[in-house]
């Protein structure tokens, strides 16, 4: 028999005997399934969060902040500066003028629907061109707010996560009351966690009569970005920081995403270690239980190479089953699950959905396979190196 | 007791298998302790909050400032023993990832409101004399190896540059410690008078007030009085007991507790299966020996206890080692002060863990022990008959 | 001679699937104190079953089993265990020693069920091993002992509690001629010098020749023969 058919023969024999050792096989598989499920589940949080943060960052949109500001909250731009920015080359224009929106970002306190405790909800005052600049805002209920009025529209994520944000209700902020007139989606992006209103109405309410914190500008094309940025940063009358919106979002989500990922990987690694011990136990047990059989095969002339590979195959098959089952469970249980958490960098809530992505599932399955291989390696070598005569005498 | 030798010898029967089982239990409990520590990191604030301490902030949100003039007005409200204020400075040391909390405070009564922190007497004197002086917490000092006399430059995106300089420079006057487990010593506190004089914008504004009521029982009533005092003014307040404030904060991050329970359940279920399988196998291999013991006169009850004891010994070896290692690692120091300023294994985790260890031992051993107990002696000695 | 073991009209039936197998049928047997009895018979004749009944490892379907004044067939499981610990020593064909314990600790095993302290247990075990001639092998593990030595440890274990009867199931079945003879000599010594009552199941005529009485079992019934 050549090498390959030897492997197949032994492997098939091994796999067929698995039902006899159900308990051990099951425990290894379940162990690995558990690791896969937890890894996928926790990383789905990080993925979902990041997706929410970056979904609507297009390469032809730019965000301008004060130089040295690390987020909108710590930035401020005066009316003159806003005018200079809007006149820069590269900004797309339509019939109403430059597609640039000067915006104000504040936080208000609203109770979370799930716990009733307060949360920092972002309230954004936008310029009249905001909808054109973003390009992906769609009203799903009600209508847009009218400029100049105390009206707000609520992002779909915010409406889901926080209490008191249904169309028709009113919110009281300080001395002002605002009507909720609509709900919107933004392609799954960050805006869905926010409440929007006219910046011009928000400014006086927050004692900022002139000036905003940021400008969002739509460029004529992604290539126009460099010229646009140069024009602004070389202008001696401006002290600003320019960035592509997509990069800005990615950067704003780094701290929280990294935090979740770090903890998630830590947990999954420890579980993987535990599962590895379980897998080793199972495979050593499997080899020990079949000492005489393996010795017989070798006495008959099967080489040790095929013996090793067949043990590894068995371990791999069990682990892959575990990995797929675990990832599958995680997908069924978690994908799309709505949640909200605080973005440390902006100190405000971000709503997101757990995202069990294909790369994530792939990673989990690869990890499971690795566990299977490592768990089977040492037992496989032991099986191949047992002195045949002694093994034949040993009782099962 | 006298059977320990027998139990121990049986465990040594297949050293590799026993070791691997103990190791997987070890990992499970190590994880258990760490997860508890992470949860504690988020919720410690709630637990250690003083019942008679209130936090008074701007009603609309924490990031809005309040006028410093409120200090005296709050102090005048009946039922209040002491008032101080703090402000979020948001200082960055060299680069954002070195982040730690920094706040201007009132040195004269900061420690009255926060008695859980202690500062050596000479540091208090030095701080009063040094205008740009700052005190730093033990965790912070350890993290950057700072000592009294060191100069620390911070930039503040929120407050901008100080008058006449490009960065805020502070001189370390002392290191404060705490005796209360869970209190945060990762912050830097400096003088409000220096802050107000040097800042270019927002003069006269503070972040929030910490208030101590005469009597913890009156805390809720006092909170209401404070809010009533400032109702319908341009700066309305929300006063709440410190515990509630901390709880709201923890909740903002998410339901850490639920996530932890879910993960730990998955872990323990898996361990149970793995260890349980090992025990069953081990008992099945020993059918004949168990029969011999019974023939010798070991009663069924005794056999049951011996097998249970075996699984408990495995569980205890792995579980206690795992709990102890996690506790030891975090006791030696905080390995991730940037991520989790407060990071230790709470006592509750240790006691709950110990209970779970025993429970695991019993559950894992139960079925195999029952099977061993029920063995028909004559059949077990299968070569006899 | 005073009767020690009295078996009256004992029947033992096993259920194999849907059939009933009568391994022992209406059997009577009396064994006197100090006897060395050999139970012989072909395979399947029920001799091991009979031994199990005498040793309290199983109960008869019908009939009575008395050892001394005790109606063994009527004791509860727990009482039986305690009774066995006090009154019976077993010697098995395949020795059945605990591989994880050395010779001395194997012999100490039954003593764990008594109230003796650690030192006393050790002394008793050492004495028993001296009787069987293995003082030089106290700390050896079974895997380093020959078949004959292992069986001697088994006998030491069986006598260490000074039981009322010694039950041996094919004690020389796995041994070569020389070792087997040594074992049988040992058993004879225990019987003649120390007055131990021994009941031995065997199919080997050389073994049964050492006994003081032989009974034959065939298809669940007894027939007696005088020693040759």
mmCIF file of C-alpha atoms in Angstrom, chain C residues 47-130:
data_model
loop_
_atom_site.group_PDB
_atom_site.id
_atom_site.type_symbol
_atom_site.label_atom_id
_atom_site.label_comp_id
_atom_site.label_asym_id
_atom_site.label_seq_id
_atom_site.Cartn_x
_atom_site.Cartn_y
_atom_site.Cartn_z
ATOM 1 C CA UNK C 47 -17.699 -23.240 41.773
ATOM 2 C CA UNK C 48 -16.784 -19.558 41.620
ATOM 3 C CA UNK C 49 -20.422 -18.686 42.181
ATOM 4 C CA UNK C 50 -20.445 -20.840 45.281
ATOM 5 C CA UNK C 51 -17.293 -19.155 46.524
ATOM 6 C CA UNK C 52 -18.896 -15.757 45.979
ATOM 7 C CA UNK C 53 -21.908 -16.789 48.019
ATOM 8 C CA UNK C 54 -19.746 -17.960 50.878
ATOM 9 C CA UNK C 55 -17.778 -14.740 50.759
ATOM 10 C CA UNK C 56 -20.865 -12.575 50.808
ATOM 11 C CA UNK C 57 -20.177 -11.184 47.349
ATOM 12 C CA UNK C 58 -23.524 -12.367 46.111
ATOM 13 C CA UNK C 59 -26.807 -13.617 47.529
ATOM 14 C CA UNK C 60 -28.482 -16.974 46.877
ATOM 15 C CA UNK C 61 -31.789 -17.020 45.054
ATOM 16 C CA UNK C 62 -33.023 -19.533 47.619
ATOM 17 C CA UNK C 63 -31.562 -21.190 50.696
ATOM 18 C CA UNK C 64 -29.314 -20.053 53.531
ATOM 19 C CA UNK C 65 -25.619 -19.344 53.978
ATOM 20 C CA UNK C 66 -24.291 -19.238 57.543
ATOM 21 C CA UNK C 67 -20.769 -18.480 58.646
ATOM 22 C CA UNK C 68 -20.358 -19.010 62.347
ATOM 23 C CA UNK C 69 -23.561 -17.621 63.841
ATOM 24 C CA UNK C 70 -24.179 -15.132 61.061
ATOM 25 C CA UNK C 71 -26.844 -15.627 58.395
ATOM 26 C CA UNK C 72 -24.765 -14.034 55.649
ATOM 27 C CA UNK C 73 -27.522 -14.195 53.054
ATOM 28 C CA UNK C 74 -29.705 -11.990 55.217
ATOM 29 C CA UNK C 75 -27.298 -9.160 55.935
ATOM 30 C CA UNK C 76 -27.813 -5.780 54.325
ATOM 31 C CA UNK C 77 -25.213 -4.528 51.827
ATOM 32 C CA UNK C 78 -23.606 -2.294 54.373
ATOM 33 C CA UNK C 79 -23.527 -4.950 57.045
ATOM 34 C CA UNK C 80 -22.123 -7.421 54.519
ATOM 35 C CA UNK C 81 -19.262 -5.075 53.713
ATOM 36 C CA UNK C 82 -18.403 -4.717 57.369
ATOM 37 C CA UNK C 83 -18.756 -8.452 57.834
ATOM 38 C CA UNK C 84 -16.419 -9.213 54.946
ATOM 39 C CA UNK C 85 -13.845 -6.787 56.241
ATOM 40 C CA UNK C 86 -13.777 -8.623 59.543
ATOM 41 C CA UNK C 87 -14.238 -12.240 58.536
ATOM 42 C CA UNK C 88 -13.064 -12.948 54.995
ATOM 43 C CA UNK C 89 -9.764 -12.847 53.148
ATOM 44 C CA UNK C 90 -9.811 -13.217 49.347
ATOM 45 C CA UNK C 91 -7.040 -14.565 47.146
ATOM 46 C CA UNK C 92 -7.597 -14.133 43.411
ATOM 47 C CA UNK C 93 -6.262 -15.923 40.368
ATOM 48 C CA UNK C 94 -4.832 -12.733 38.895
ATOM 49 C CA UNK C 95 -3.685 -11.356 42.270
ATOM 50 C CA UNK C 96 -5.667 -8.128 41.813
ATOM 51 C CA UNK C 97 -3.114 -5.938 43.506
ATOM 52 C CA UNK C 98 -3.364 -2.141 43.136
ATOM 53 C CA UNK C 99 -0.657 -1.229 40.628
ATOM 54 C CA UNK C 100 -0.319 2.231 42.152
ATOM 55 C CA UNK C 101 0.590 0.937 45.619
ATOM 56 C CA UNK C 102 3.738 -0.873 46.727
ATOM 57 C CA UNK C 103 3.624 -4.289 48.406
ATOM 58 C CA UNK C 104 3.420 -2.974 51.931
ATOM 59 C CA UNK C 105 0.644 -0.500 51.178
ATOM 60 C CA UNK C 106 -1.283 -3.104 49.247
ATOM 61 C CA UNK C 107 -1.243 -5.315 52.320
ATOM 62 C CA UNK C 108 -2.271 -2.376 54.531
ATOM 63 C CA UNK C 109 -5.348 -1.732 52.428
ATOM 64 C CA UNK C 110 -7.844 -3.861 54.383
ATOM 65 C CA UNK C 111 -6.508 -2.334 57.590
ATOM 66 C CA UNK C 112 -7.786 1.085 56.538
ATOM 67 C CA UNK C 113 -11.204 -0.244 57.421
ATOM 68 C CA UNK C 114 -10.175 -0.866 61.002
ATOM 69 C CA UNK C 115 -9.488 1.543 63.802
ATOM 70 C CA UNK C 116 -5.774 0.863 63.851
ATOM 71 C CA UNK C 117 -3.399 3.785 63.740
ATOM 72 C CA UNK C 118 -0.734 4.364 61.082
ATOM 73 C CA UNK C 119 2.073 2.711 63.026
ATOM 74 C CA UNK C 120 0.013 -0.342 63.891
ATOM 75 C CA UNK C 121 -1.147 -0.770 60.326
ATOM 76 C CA UNK C 122 2.441 -0.729 59.146
ATOM 77 C CA UNK C 123 3.482 -3.273 61.768
ATOM 78 C CA UNK C 124 0.660 -5.652 60.909
ATOM 79 C CA UNK C 125 1.489 -5.431 57.216
ATOM 80 C CA UNK C 126 5.159 -6.086 57.843
ATOM 81 C CA UNK C 127 4.278 -9.111 59.939
ATOM 82 C CA UNK C 128 1.988 -10.526 57.251
ATOM 83 C CA UNK C 129 4.635 -10.039 54.586
ATOM 84 C CA UNK C 130 7.160 -11.781 56.833
#
